XYZ file of C-alpha atoms in Angstrom:
567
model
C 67.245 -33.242 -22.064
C 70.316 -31.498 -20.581
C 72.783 -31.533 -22.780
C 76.429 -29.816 -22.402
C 78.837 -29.139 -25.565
C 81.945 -29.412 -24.442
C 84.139 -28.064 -27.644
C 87.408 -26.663 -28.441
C 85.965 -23.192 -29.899
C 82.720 -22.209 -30.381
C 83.304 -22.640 -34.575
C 80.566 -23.521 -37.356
C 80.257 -26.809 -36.451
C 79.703 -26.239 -32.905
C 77.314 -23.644 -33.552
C 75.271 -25.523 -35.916
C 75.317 -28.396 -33.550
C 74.103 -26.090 -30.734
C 71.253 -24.418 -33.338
C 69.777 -27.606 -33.959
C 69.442 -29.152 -30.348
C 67.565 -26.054 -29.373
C 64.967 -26.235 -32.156
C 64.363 -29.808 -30.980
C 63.279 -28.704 -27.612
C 66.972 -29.482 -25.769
C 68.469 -27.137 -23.248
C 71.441 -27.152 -24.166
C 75.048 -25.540 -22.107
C 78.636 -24.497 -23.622
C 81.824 -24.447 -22.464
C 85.328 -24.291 -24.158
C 87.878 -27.181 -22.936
C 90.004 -24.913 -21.677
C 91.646 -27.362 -18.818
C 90.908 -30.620 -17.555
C 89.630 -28.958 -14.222
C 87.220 -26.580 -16.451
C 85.401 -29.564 -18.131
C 85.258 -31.381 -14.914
C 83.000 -28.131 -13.499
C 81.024 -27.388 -16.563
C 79.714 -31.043 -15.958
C 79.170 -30.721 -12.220
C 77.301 -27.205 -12.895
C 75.627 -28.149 -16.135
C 74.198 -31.886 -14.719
C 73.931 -32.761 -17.943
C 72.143 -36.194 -19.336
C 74.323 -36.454 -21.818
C 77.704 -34.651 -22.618
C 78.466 -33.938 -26.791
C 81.685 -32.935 -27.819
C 81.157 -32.228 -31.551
C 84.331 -30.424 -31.906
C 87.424 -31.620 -29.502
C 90.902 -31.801 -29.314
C 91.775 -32.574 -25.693
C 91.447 -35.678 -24.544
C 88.015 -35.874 -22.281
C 89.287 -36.311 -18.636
C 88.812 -40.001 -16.903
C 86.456 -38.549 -14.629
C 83.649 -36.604 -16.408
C 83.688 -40.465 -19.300
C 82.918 -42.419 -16.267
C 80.706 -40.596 -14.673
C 78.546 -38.972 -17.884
C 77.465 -40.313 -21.100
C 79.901 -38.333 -23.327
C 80.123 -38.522 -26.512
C 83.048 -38.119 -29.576
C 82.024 -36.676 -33.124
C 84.974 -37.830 -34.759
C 85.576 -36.684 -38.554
C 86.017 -40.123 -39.939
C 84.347 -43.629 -41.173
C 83.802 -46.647 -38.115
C 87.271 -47.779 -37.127
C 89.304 -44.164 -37.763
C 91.247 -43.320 -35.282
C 93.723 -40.358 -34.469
C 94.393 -36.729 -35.073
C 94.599 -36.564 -38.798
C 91.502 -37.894 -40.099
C 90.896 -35.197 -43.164
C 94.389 -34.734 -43.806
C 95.035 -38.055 -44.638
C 91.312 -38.886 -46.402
C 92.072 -36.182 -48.687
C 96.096 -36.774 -49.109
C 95.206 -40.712 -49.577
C 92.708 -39.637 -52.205
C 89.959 -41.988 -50.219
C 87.097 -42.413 -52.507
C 84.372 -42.560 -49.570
C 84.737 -40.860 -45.698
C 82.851 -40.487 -43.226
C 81.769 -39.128 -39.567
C 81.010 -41.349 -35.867
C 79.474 -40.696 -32.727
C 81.241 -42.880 -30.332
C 81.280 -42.897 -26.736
C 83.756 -41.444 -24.706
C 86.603 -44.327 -22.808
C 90.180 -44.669 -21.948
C 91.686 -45.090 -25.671
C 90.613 -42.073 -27.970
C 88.499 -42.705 -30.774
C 87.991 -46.052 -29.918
C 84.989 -46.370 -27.912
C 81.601 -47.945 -28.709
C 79.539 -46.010 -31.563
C 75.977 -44.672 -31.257
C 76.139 -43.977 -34.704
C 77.913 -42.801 -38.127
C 77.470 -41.425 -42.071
C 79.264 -42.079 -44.837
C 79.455 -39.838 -48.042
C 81.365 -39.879 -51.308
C 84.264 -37.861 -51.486
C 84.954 -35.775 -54.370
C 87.254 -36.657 -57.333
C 88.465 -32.995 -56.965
C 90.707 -33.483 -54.475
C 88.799 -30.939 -51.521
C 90.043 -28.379 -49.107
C 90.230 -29.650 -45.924
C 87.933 -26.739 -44.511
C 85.806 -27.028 -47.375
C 85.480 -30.614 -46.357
C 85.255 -30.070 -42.316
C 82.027 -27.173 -43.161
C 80.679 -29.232 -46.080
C 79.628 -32.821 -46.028
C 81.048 -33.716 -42.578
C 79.229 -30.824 -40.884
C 76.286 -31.970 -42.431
C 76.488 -35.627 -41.086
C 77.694 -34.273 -38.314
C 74.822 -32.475 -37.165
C 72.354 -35.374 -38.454
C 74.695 -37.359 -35.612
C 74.476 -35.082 -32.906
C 70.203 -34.854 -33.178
C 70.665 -38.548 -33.437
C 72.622 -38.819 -30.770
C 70.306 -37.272 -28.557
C 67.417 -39.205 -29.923
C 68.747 -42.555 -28.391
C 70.361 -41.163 -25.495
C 66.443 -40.762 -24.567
C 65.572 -44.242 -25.248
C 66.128 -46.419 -22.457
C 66.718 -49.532 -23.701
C 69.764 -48.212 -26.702
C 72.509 -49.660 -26.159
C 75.485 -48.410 -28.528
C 77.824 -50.617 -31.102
C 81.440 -51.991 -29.280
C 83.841 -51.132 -31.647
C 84.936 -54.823 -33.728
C 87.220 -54.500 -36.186
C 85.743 -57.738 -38.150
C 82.130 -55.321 -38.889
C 81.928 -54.531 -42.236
C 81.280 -50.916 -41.473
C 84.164 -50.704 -39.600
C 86.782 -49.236 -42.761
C 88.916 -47.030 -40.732
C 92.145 -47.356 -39.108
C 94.167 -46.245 -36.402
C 96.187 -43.441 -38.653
C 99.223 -41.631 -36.691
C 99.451 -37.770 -36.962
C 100.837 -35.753 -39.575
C 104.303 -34.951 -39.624
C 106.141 -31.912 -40.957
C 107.370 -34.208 -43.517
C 103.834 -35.338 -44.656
C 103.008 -31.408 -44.953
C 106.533 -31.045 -47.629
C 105.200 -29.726 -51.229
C 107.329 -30.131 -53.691
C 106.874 -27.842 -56.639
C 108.308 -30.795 -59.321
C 105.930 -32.988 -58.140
C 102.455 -33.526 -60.565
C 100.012 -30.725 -59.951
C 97.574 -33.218 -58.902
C 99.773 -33.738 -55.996
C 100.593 -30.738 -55.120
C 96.618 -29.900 -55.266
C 96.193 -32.618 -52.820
C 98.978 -32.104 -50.602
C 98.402 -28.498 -49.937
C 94.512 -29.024 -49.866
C 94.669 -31.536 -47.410
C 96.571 -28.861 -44.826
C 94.247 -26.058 -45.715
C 93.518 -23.717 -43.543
C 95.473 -25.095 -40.998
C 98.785 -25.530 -40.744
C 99.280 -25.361 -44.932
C 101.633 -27.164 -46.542
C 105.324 -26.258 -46.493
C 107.287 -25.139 -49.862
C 109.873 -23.218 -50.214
C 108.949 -19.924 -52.746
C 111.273 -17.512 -53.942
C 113.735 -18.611 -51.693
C 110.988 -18.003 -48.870
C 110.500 -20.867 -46.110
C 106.195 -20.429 -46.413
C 102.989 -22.002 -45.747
C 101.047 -22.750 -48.481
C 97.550 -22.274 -48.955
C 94.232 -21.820 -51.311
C 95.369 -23.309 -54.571
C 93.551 -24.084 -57.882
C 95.086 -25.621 -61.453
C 96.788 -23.469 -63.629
C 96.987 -23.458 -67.447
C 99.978 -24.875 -69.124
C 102.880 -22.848 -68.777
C 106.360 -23.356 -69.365
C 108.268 -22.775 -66.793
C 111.079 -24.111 -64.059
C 108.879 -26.004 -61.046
C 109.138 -23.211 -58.360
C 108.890 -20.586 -60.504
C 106.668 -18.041 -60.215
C 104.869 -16.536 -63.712
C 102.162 -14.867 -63.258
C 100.441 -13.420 -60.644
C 96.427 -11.621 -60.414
C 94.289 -10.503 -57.602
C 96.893 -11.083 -55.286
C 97.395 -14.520 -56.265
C 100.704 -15.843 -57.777
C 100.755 -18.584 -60.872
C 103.315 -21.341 -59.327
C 104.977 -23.810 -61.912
C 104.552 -27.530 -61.350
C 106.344 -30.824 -62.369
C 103.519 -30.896 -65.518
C 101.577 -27.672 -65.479
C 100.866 -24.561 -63.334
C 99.196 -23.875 -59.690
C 97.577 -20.447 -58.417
C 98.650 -20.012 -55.085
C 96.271 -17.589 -53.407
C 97.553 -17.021 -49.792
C 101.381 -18.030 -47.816
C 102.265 -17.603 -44.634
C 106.059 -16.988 -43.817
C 107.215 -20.226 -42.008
C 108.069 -18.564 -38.671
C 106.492 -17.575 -35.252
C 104.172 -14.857 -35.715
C 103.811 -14.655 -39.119
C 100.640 -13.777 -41.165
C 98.619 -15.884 -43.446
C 98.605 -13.123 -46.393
C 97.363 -12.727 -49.934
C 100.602 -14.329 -51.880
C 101.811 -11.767 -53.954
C 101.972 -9.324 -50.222
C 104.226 -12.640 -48.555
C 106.053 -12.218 -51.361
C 106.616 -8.807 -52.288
C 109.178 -6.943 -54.422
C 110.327 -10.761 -55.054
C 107.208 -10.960 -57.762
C 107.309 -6.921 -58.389
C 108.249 -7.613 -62.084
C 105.923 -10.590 -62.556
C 103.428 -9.762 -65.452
C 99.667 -10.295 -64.911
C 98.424 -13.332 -65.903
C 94.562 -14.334 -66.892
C 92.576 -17.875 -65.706
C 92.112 -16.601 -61.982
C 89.452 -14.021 -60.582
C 87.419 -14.004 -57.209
C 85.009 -12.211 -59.633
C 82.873 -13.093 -62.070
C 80.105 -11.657 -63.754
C 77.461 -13.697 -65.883
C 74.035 -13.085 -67.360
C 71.289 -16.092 -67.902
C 67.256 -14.724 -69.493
C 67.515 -11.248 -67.860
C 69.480 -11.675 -65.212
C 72.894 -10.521 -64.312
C 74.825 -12.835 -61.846
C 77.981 -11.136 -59.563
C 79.730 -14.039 -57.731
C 82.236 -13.243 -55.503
C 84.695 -16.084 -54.067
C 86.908 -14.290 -51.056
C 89.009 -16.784 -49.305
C 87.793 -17.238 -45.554
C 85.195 -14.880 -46.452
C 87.393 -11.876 -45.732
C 87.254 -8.824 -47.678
C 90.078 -6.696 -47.959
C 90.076 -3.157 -49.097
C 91.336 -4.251 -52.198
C 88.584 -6.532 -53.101
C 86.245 -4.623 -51.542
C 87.297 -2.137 -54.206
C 87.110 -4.696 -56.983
C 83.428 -5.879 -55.870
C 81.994 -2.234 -55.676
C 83.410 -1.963 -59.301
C 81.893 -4.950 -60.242
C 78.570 -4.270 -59.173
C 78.688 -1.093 -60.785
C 79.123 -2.988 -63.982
C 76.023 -5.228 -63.173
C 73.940 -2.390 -62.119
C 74.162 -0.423 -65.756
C 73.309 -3.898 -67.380
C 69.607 -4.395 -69.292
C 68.895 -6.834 -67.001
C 66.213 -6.962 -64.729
C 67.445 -8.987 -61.911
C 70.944 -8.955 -60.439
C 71.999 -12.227 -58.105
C 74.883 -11.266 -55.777
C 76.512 -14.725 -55.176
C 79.255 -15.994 -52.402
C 81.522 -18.462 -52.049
C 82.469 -21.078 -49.374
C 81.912 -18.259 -47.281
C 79.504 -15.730 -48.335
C 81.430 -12.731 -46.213
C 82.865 -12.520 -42.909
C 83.383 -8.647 -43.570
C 86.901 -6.704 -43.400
C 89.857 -8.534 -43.726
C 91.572 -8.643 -40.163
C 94.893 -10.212 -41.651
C 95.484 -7.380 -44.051
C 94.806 -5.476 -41.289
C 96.994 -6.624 -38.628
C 99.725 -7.031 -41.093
C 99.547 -3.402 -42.395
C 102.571 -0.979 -40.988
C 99.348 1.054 -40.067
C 96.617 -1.090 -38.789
C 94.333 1.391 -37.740
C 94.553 2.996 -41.143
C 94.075 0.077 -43.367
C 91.268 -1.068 -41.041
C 89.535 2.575 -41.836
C 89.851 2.084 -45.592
C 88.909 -1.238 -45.247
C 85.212 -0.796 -43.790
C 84.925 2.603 -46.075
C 85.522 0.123 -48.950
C 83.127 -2.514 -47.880
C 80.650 0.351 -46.978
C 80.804 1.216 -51.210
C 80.167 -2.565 -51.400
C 76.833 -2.161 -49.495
C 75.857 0.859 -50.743
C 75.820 -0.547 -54.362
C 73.186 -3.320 -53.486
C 71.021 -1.112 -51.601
C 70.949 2.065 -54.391
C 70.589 -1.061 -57.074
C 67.115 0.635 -57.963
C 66.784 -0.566 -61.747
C 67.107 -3.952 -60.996
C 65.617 -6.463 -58.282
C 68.768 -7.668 -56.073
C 68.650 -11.354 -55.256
C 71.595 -12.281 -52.654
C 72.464 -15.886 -53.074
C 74.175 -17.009 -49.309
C 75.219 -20.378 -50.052
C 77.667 -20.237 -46.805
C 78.224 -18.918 -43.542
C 78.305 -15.189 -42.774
C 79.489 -13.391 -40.176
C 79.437 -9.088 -39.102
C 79.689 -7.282 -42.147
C 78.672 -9.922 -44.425
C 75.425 -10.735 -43.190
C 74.789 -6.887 -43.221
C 76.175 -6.925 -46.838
C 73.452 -9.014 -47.291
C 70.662 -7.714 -45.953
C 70.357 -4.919 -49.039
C 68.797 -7.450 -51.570
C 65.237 -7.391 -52.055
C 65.226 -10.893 -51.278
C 67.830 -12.673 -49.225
C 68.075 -16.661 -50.325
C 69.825 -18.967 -47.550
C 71.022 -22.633 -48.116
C 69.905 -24.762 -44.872
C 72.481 -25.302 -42.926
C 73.843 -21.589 -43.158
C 75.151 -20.295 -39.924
C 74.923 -16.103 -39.368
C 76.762 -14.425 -36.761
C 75.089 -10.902 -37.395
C 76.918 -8.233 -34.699
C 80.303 -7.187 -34.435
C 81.026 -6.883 -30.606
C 83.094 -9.905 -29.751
C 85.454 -8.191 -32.118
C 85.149 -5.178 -30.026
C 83.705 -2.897 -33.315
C 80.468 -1.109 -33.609
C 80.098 -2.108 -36.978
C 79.262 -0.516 -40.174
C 77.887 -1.424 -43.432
C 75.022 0.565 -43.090
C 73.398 -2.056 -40.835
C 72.069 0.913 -38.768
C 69.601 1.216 -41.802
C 69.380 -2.385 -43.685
C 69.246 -4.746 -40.095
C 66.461 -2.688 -38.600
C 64.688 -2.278 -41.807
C 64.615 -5.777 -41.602
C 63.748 -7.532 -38.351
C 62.601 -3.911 -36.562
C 64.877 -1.766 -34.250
C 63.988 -3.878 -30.956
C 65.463 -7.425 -32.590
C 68.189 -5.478 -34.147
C 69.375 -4.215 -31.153
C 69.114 -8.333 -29.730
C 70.866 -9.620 -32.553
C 73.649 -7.274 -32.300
C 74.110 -7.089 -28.711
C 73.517 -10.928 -27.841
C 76.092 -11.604 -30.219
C 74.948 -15.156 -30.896
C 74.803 -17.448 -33.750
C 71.459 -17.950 -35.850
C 70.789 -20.835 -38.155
C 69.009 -20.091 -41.694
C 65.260 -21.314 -40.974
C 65.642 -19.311 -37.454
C 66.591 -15.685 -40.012
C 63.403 -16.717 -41.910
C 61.031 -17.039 -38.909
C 62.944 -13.218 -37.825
C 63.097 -11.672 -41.068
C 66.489 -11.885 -41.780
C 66.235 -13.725 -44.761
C 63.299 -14.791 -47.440
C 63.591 -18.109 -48.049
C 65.995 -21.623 -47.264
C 66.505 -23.566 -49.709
C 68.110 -27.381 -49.156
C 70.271 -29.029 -51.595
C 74.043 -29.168 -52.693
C 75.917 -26.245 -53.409
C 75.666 -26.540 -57.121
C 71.799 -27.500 -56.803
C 71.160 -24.617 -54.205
C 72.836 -21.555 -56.796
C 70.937 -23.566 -59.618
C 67.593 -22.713 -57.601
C 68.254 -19.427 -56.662
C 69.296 -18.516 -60.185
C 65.807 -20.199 -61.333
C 64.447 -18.560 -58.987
C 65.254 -15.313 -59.944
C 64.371 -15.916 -64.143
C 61.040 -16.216 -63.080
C 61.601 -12.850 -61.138
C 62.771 -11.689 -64.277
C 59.287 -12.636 -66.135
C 57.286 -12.254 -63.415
C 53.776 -10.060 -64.786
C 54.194 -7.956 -61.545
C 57.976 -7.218 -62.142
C 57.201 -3.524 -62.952
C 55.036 -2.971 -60.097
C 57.491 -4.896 -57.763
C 60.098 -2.809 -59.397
C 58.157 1.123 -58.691
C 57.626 0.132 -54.975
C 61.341 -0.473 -54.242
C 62.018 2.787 -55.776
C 59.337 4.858 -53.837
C 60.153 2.842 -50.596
C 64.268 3.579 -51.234
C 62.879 7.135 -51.689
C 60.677 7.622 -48.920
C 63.461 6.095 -46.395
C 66.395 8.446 -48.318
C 63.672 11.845 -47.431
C 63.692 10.538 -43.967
C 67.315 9.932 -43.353
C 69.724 9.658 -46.267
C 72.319 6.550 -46.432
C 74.976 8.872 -46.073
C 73.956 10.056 -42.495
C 73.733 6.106 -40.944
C 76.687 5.438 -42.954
C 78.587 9.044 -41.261
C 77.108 7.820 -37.624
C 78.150 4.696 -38.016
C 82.161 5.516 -39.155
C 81.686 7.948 -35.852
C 81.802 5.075 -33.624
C 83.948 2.880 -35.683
C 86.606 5.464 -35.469
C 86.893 5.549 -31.413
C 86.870 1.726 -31.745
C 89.651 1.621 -34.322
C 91.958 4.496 -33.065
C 91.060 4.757 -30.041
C 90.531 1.432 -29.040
C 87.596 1.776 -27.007
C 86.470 -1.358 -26.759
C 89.385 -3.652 -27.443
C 89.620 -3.799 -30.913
C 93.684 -4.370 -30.791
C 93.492 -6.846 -28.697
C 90.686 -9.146 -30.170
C 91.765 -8.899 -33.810
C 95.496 -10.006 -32.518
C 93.785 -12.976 -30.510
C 91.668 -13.572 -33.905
C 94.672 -13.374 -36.267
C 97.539 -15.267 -34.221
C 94.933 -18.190 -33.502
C 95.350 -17.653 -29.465
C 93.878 -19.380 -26.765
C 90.916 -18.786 -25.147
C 91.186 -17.523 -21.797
C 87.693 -18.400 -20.737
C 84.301 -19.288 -22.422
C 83.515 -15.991 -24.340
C 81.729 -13.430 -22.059
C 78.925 -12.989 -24.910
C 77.791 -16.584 -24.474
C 78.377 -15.989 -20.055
C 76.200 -12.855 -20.421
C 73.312 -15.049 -22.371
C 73.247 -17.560 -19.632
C 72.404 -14.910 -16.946
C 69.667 -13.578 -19.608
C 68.039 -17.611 -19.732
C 67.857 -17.592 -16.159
C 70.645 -19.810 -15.088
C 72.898 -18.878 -12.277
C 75.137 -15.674 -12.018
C 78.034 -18.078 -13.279
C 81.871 -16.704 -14.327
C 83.091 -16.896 -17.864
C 84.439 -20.288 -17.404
C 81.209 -21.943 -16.514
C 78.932 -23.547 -18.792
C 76.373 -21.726 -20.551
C 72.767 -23.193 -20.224
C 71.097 -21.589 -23.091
């Protein structure tokens, strides 16, 4: 079928969403809902047979409802209704949530359902973006293919929404106010968790800090500190240790409450206010284990963004690993395996330019690390979406181990960058130079059994989190035992030095900071200008051009940036 996503930004979800209907056979169009006329076109261009809005905050014009199937992937059980669906699930401490496909009408939300999943939610209480790219993407996707499914069948005919269903547990919930957001650092630290998780990563909830107005964001539980609530007692990595009404928080990023202002690591919101604060143990986005020969770095980097810092901190821990007797090192993510350099430190830095060049030459250490790692086999874990950098971060392992469902965005020009990371030498090396120069270029998303089938990756493996790093780590004690290990072993080292004769690391990695440097001080390709759009959460002005120039490649029509994308 024709199908058209109409979205608010092309994000995981969306991308996933658009992944999947392509592998089952779909021709599928994009188009951000930019304006009620813009949505209106991308239908009349697109003639779609069915419209899917798996991400959407505008309400879907009159028009395009009553004239095309469209249909609502709303983040919440049969019945939910309104703006604030995760918020309040996790602030209400729901036990079980859910996600429906309903069809498009006058009222939002409230329109007859073509189908919905329900899943437990965690006793932990989640973060809400942890929650939005874990177990609702998932049955969100499962609803969109399903979706499709009966939109071919004649004779479906969806659910009207009746209240007196048994699977119809939600409610019509108003919209958070600020006053919902208000933490209050007296309160238990299970409800602080919960209040500030259920706002994070957008818009965090609202404390006051050191006599700061901030945002509040990324917390974990703390050990038992004495200490006035609001005060701050320790601080690590950037993080600050927050006292509660019974016990102790780790705050890992604020953002100033006012226009403009940055989401930052906390202890930079807060500055010389924590100065004389003394380190404190119990947090680190590092960790370094070992399990029957094999040495596990996992790395946890909020957003997936790597500042030069932790950049720093991650070359020095793989160093560690590296000089270990172990004979296979796992480098694990997080949430988010890597989205590369940290554009918030940058953009906040009196010296942009400057902290973005220290940045990549950090992250470049990073990558240089896994791919000179020749006394071990490397195993990269990617339990999450990557994007730039990160993927090419990844690509240095020996083998590369996705969990399904992983999204990659592997090229760097919709950031206006040439990129780094040595990807001039690990991407090729990889998929060959012809692919690499498609991946990069098209700048489009590819799903985890779609990196296998190119080369970008070894294997997918399904499962949880926790039973997907259990795998991999199984995986790689057998690597550890394995009777070819030595052999296995020799040829990565006479392969690394064959390719090191023929052009060392150092010259891609010199080629490559060539480039980066017109893009970063010169500004060649709009660098500035993207990373402030990127970092102040602006508008879209149009459907990206990447996705417009991909629709001329498919053979649709010679269409603007604002029409719909038939890829």
């Amino acid at each position: 079928m024709r199908i058209l996503l109409l979205c608010s930004s092309f994000n995981g979800l969306t991308q996933r969403a658009w992944l999947e209907l392509r592998r089952a056979g779909h021709d599928v169009s994009v188009e951000l809902a930019l304006s009620e006329r813009v949505m209106l076109e991308a239908a009349e261009l697109a003639k779609p047979d069915l419209v899917i809005c798996p991400f959407l905050k505008e309400k879907v014009p009159a028009r395009l409802w009553q004239t095309q199937r469209t249909i609502i992937i709303h983040p919440g059980p049969p019945g939910d209704r309104g703006p604030s669906s995760l918020d309040w699930a996790i602030a209400d401490a729901e036990p079980e949530w859910g996600v429906t496909a309903l069809q498009a009408v006058e009222e939002m939300d409230a329109g007859p359902i073509w189908g919905y999943r329900m899943f437990p939610m965690p006793a932990e209480p989640p973060r809400k973006s942890a929650l939005y790219n874990g177990p609702v993407a998932e049955a969100a996707v499962e609803l969109v293919l399903e979706v499709a499914a009966k939109a071919a069948d004649p004779a479906f005919m969806p659910t009207p929404l009746d209240p007196r269903r048994p699977e119809v547990v939600g409610r019509l919930r108003p919209a958070m106010r600020h006053a919902d957001r208000d933490v209050s650092w007296a309160a238990p630290t299970e409800t602080v968790l919960r209040r500030v998780r259920a706002a994070d990563g957008a818009p965090g909830g609202r404390a006051t800090l050191c006599g700061l107005a901030v945002r509040v964001f990324d917390v974990y539980r703390g050990p038992a500190v004495a200490g006035e609530p609001g005060a701050v007692v320790g601080r690590r990595e950037g993080a600050v240790l927050v006292c509660t009404g019974d016990g102790t928080v780790w705050v890992g990023h604020l953002r100033l409450d006012e226009p403009g202002a940055v989401k930052l690591p906390a202890a930079a919101v807060l500055g010389d206010l924590v100065a004389g604060v003394e380190e404190a143990a119990g947090y680190s986005e590092i960790t370094y284990d070992r399990s029957e020969g094999v040495g596990v770095v996992s790395f946890d980097f909020y957003n997936g963004a790597m500042s030069t810092d932790q950049c720093r901190r991650l070359a020095a821990a793989l160093r560690y690993a590296v000089a270990q007797d172990t004979r296979v090192l796992v480098v694990r993510g997080g949430e988010t395996f890597s989205n590369g350099i940290h554009l918030n430190v940058i953009e906040a830095a009196r010296h942009p330019e400057m902290e973005a060049w220290m940045n990549i030459n950090a992250i470049n250490q990073v990558c240089r690390e896994v791919l000179w790692c020749t006394g071990q086999l490397v195993v990269v874990s990617v339990g999450g979406n990557a994007g730039a950098g990160g993927v090419m971060m990844g690509l240095g392992g020996d083998r590369v181990i996705m969990r399904a469902g992983v999204v990659l965005n592997p090229h760097y020009r919709t950031m206006g960058l040439f990129g780094s990371e040595l990807w001039t030498y690990a991407l090729p090396r990889r998929v060959g130079a012809e692919r690499a120069a498609r991946l990069t270029q098209e700048a489009l998303p590819i799903g985890a059994v779609d990196a296998v089938e190119v080369g970008l990756a070894d294997k997918v493996v399904a499962g949880t989190r926790p039973e997907f790093e259990r795998t991999v780590l199984e995986y790689a004690e057998r690597l550890a035992v394995d009777p070819n290990y030595e052999r296995l072993l020799a040829a990565k080292r006479a392969a690394r030095e064959v390719d090191e004769r023929r052009k060392p690391l150092d010259a891609y990695r010199v080629e490559e900071l060539a480039e980066m440097s017109r893009d970063m001080f010169d500004d060649r390709c709009g660098f500035r200008a993207a990373r402030e759009g990127f970092v102040l959460k602006r508008k879209a002005e149009a459907t990206p051009e990447h996705l417009a120039v991909h629709r001329e490649l498919s053979g649709a029509s010679n269409a603007s940036n604002a029409r719909p994308s038939h890829m």
